PDB file of C-alpha atoms in Angstrom:
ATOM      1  CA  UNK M  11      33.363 -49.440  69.448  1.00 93.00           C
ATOM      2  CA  UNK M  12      32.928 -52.055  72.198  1.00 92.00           C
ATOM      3  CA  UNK M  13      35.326 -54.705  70.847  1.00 93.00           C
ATOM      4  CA  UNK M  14      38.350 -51.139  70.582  1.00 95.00           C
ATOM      5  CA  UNK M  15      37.132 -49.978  73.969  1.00 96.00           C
ATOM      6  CA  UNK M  16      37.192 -53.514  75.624  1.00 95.00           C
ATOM      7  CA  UNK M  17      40.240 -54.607  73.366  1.00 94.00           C
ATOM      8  CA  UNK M  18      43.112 -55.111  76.512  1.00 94.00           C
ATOM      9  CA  UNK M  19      40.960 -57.294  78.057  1.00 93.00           C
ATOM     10  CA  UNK M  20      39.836 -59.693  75.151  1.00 91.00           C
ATOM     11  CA  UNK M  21      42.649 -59.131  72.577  1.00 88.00           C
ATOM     12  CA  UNK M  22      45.133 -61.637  74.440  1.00 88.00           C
ATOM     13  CA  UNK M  23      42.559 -64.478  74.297  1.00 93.00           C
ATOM     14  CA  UNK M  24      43.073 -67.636  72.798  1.00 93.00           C
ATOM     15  CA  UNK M  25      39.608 -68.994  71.804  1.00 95.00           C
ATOM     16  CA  UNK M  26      36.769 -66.616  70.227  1.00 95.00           C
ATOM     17  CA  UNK M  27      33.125 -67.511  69.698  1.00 93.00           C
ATOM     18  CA  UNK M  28      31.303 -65.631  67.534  1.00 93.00           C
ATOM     19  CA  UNK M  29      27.795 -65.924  66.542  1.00 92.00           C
ATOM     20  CA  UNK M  30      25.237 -64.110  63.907  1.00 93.00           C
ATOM     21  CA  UNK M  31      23.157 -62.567  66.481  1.00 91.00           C
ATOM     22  CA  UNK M  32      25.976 -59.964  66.996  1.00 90.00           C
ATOM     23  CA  UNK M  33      26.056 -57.180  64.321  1.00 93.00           C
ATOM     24  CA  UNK M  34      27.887 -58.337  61.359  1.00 94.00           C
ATOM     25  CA  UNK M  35      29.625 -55.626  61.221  1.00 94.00           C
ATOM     26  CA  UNK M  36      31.062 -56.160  64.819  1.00 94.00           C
ATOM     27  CA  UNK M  37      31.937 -59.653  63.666  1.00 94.00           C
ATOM     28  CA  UNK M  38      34.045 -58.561  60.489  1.00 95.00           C
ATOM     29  CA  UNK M  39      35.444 -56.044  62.894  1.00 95.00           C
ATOM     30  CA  UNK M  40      36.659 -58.157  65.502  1.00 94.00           C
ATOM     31  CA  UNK M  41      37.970 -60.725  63.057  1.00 93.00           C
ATOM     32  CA  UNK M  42      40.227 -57.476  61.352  1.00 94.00           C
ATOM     33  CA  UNK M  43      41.428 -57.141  64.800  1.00 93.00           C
ATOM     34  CA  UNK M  44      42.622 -60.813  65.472  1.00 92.00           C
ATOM     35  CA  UNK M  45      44.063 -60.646  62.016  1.00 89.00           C
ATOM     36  CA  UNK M  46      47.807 -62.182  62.832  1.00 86.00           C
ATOM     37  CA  UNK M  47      46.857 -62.890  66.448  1.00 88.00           C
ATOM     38  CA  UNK M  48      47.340 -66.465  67.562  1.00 90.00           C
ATOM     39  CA  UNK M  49      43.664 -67.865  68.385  1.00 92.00           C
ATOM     40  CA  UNK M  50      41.296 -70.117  67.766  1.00 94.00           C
ATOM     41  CA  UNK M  51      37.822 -68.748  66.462  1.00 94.00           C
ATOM     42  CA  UNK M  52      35.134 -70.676  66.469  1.00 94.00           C
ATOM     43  CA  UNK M  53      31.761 -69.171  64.343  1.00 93.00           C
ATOM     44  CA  UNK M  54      28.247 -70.549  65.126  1.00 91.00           C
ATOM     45  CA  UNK M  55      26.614 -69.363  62.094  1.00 89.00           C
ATOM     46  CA  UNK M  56      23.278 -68.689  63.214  1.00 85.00           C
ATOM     47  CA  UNK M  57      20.910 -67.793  62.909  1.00 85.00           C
ATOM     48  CA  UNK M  58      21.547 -68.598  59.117  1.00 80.00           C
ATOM     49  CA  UNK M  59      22.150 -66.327  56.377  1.00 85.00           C
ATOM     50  CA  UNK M  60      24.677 -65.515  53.914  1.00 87.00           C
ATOM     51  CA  UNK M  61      28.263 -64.796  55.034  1.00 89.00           C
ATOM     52  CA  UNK M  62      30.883 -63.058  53.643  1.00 92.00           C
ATOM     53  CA  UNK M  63      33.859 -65.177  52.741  1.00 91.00           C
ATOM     54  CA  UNK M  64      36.141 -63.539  54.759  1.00 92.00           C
ATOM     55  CA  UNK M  65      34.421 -64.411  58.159  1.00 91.00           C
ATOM     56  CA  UNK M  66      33.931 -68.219  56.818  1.00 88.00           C
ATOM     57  CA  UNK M  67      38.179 -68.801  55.651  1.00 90.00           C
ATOM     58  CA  UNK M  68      39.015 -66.312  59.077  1.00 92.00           C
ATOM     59  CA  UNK M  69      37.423 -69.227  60.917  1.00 92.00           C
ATOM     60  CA  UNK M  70      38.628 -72.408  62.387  1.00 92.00           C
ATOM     61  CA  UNK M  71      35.556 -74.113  63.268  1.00 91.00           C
ATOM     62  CA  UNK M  72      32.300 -73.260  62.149  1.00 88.00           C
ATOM     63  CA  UNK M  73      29.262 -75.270  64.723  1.00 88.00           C
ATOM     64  CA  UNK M  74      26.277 -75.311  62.478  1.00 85.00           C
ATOM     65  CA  UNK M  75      23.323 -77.236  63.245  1.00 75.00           C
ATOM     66  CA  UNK M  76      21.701 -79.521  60.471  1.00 66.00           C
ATOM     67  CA  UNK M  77      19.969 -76.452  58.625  1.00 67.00           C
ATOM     68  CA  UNK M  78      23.176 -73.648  58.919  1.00 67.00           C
ATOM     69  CA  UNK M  79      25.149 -76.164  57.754  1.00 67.00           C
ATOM     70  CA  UNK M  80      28.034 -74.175  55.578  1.00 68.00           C
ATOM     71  CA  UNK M  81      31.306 -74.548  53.645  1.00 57.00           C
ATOM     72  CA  UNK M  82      34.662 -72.827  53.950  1.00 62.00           C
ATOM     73  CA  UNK M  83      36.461 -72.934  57.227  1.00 73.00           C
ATOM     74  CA  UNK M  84      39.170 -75.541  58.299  1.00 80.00           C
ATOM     75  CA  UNK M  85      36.977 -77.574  60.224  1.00 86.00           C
ATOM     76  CA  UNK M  86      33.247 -77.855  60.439  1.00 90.00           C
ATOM     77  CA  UNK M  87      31.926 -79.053  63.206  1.00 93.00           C
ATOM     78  CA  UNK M  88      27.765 -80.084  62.526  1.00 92.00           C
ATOM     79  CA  UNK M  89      25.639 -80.214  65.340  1.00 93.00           C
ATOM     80  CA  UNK M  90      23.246 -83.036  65.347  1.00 93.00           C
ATOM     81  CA  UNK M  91      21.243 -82.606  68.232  1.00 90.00           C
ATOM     82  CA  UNK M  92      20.941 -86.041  69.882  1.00 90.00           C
ATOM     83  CA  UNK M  93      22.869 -87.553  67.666  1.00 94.00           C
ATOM     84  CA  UNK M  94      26.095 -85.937  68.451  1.00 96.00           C
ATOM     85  CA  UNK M  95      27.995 -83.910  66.302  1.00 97.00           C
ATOM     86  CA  UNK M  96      30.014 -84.387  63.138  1.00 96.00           C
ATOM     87  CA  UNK M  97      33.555 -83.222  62.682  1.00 95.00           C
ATOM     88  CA  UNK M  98      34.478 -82.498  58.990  1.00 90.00           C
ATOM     89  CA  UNK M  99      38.397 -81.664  57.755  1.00 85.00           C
ATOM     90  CA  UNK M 100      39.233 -81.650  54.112  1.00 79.00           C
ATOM     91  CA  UNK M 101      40.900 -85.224  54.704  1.00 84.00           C
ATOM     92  CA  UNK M 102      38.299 -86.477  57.242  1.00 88.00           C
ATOM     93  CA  UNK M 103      34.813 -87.268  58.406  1.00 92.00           C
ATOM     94  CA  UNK M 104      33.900 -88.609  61.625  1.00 96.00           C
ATOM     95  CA  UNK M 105      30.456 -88.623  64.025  1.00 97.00           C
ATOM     96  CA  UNK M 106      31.048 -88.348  67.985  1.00 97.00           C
ATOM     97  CA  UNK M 107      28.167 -89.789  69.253  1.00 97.00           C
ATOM     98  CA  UNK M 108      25.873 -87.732  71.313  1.00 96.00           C
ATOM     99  CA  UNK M 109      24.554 -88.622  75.085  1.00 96.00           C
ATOM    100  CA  UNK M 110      20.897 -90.075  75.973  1.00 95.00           C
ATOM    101  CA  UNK M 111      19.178 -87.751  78.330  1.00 95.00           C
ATOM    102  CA  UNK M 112      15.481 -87.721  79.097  1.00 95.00           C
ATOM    103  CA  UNK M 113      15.421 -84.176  77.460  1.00 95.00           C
ATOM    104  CA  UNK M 114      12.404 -81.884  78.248  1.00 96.00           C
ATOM    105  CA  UNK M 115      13.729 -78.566  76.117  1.00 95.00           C
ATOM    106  CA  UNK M 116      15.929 -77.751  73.737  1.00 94.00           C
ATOM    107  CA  UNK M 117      16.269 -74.527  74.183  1.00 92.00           C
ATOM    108  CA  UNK M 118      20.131 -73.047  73.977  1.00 92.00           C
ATOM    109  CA  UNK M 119      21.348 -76.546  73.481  1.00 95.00           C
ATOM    110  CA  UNK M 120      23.512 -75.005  70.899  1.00 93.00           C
ATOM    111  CA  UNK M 121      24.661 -72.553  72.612  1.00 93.00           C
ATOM    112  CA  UNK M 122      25.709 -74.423  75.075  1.00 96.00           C
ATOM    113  CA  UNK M 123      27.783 -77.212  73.074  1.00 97.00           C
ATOM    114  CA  UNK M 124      29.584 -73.869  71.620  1.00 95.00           C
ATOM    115  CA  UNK M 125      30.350 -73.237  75.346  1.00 96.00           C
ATOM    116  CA  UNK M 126      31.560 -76.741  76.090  1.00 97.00           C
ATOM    117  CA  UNK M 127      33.188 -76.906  72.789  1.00 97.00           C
ATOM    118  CA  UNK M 128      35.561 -73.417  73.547  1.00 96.00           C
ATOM    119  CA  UNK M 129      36.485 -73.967  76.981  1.00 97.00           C
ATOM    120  CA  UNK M 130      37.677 -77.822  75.978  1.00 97.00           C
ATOM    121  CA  UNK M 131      39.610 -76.479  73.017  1.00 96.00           C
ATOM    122  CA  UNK M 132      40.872 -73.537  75.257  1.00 96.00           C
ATOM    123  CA  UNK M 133      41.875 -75.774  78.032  1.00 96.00           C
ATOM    124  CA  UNK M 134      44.161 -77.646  75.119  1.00 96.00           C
ATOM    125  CA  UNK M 135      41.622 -80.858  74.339  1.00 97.00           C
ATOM    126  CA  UNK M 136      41.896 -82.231  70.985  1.00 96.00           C
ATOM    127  CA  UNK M 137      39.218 -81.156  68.532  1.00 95.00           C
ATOM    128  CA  UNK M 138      37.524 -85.144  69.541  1.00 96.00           C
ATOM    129  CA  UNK M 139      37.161 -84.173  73.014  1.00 97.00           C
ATOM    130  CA  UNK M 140      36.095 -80.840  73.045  1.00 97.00           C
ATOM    131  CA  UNK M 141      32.994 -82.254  70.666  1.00 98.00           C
ATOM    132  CA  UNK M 142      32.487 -85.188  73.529  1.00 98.00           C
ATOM    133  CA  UNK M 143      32.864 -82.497  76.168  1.00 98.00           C
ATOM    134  CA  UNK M 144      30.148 -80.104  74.313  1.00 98.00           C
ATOM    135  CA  UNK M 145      27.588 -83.156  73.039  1.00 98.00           C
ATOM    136  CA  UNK M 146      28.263 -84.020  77.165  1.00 98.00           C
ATOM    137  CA  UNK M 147      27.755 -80.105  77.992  1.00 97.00           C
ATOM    138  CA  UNK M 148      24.614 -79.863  75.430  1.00 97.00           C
ATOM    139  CA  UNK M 149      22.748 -82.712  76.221  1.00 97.00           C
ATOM    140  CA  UNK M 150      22.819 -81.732  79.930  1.00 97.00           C
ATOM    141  CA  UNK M 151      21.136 -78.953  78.941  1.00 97.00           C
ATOM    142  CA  UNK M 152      18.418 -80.357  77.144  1.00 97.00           C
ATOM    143  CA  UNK M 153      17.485 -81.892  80.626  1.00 96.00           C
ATOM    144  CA  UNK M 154      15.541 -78.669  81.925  1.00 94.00           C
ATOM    145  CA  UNK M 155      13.360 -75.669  80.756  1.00 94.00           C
ATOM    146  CA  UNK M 156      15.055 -72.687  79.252  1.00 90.00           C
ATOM    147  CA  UNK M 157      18.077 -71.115  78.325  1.00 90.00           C
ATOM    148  CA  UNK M 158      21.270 -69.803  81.033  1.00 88.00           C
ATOM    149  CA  UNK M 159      19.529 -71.846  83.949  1.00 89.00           C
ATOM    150  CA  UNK M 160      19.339 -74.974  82.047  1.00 92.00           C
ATOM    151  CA  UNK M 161      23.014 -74.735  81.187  1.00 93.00           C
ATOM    152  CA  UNK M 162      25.113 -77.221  83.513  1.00 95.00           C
ATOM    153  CA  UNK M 163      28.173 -76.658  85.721  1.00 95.00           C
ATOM    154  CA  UNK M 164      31.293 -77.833  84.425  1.00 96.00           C
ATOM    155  CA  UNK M 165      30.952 -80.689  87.663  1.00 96.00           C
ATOM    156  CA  UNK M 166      27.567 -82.313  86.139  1.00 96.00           C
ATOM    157  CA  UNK M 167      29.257 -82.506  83.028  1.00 97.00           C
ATOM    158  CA  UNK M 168      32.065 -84.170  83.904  1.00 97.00           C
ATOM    159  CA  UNK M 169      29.923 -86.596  85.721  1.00 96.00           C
ATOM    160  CA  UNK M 170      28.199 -87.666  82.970  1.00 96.00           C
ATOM    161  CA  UNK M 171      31.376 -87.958  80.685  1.00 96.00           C
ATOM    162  CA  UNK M 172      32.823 -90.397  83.938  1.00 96.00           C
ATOM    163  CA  UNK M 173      29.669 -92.053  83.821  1.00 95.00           C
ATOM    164  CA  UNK M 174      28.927 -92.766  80.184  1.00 90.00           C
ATOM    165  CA  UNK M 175      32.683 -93.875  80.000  1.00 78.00           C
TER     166      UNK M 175
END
């Protein structure tokens, strides 16, 4: 009922980010809804379980970690904590290295690199630097205690992707 009543204001956006802590059924729901749309959906499927096939081919990037690691979308992009992430295509496999922090908590780092990862790709980055930009956005977020106020500004990223070259 959200998504319908709410559906003027998110139906003309380009990226989506869902995640398994939402209702499945809201998840199938919206993905009915954005079927023939032109997006990009992105599915972080956690925390793990089975999946119906239609929400694993309806998306374009899946961001497991190590564990939720899963089959069927175009792309998978693996989170490997601070070892960067991995970014898997039928015809290719390649690691973009994380960033060395003096991390204190890992809490949302996920989260956050799903963040980073959908406002590069939204902003029209290629699929290798929206993973930079979200192992940059993650690993900044590793650097303090908890969840929303240990996620960085866009700025302190950015820094550290001008620093680290």
């Amino acid at each position: 009922a959200w998504v319908d009543r709410n559906w003027d204001s998110i139906g003309g956006c380009g990226v989506f980010l869902m995640q398994l802590e939402i209702p499945m059924e809201t998840n199938l729901h919206l993905l009915a809804r954005l079927e023939g749309c032109s997006r990009t959906l992105i599915l972080d499927p956690a925390p793990a379980r089975p999946l119906p096939p239609e929400l694993l081919t309806g998306a374009d990037y899946l961001t497991p970690n190590e564990v939720e690691l899963s089959q069927g979308a175009r792309a998978i992009i693996a989170k490997a904590g601070k070892r960067g992430a991995f970014i898997a295509t039928p015809g290719s496999f390649e690691r973009i290295p994380g960033f060395q922090v003096d991390a204190i908590d890992p809490t949302a780092a996920g989260d956050t690199f799903n963040a980073g990862f959908a406002l590069a790709l939204s902003e029209g980055q290629t699929v290798r630097e929206s993973v930079r930009f979200a192992n940059a956005a993650a690993a900044l977020s590793t650097t303090a205690f908890g969840a929303q106020g240990a996620m960085p500004d866009r700025n302190r990223v950015e820094d550290l992707l001008r620093d680290r070259g």
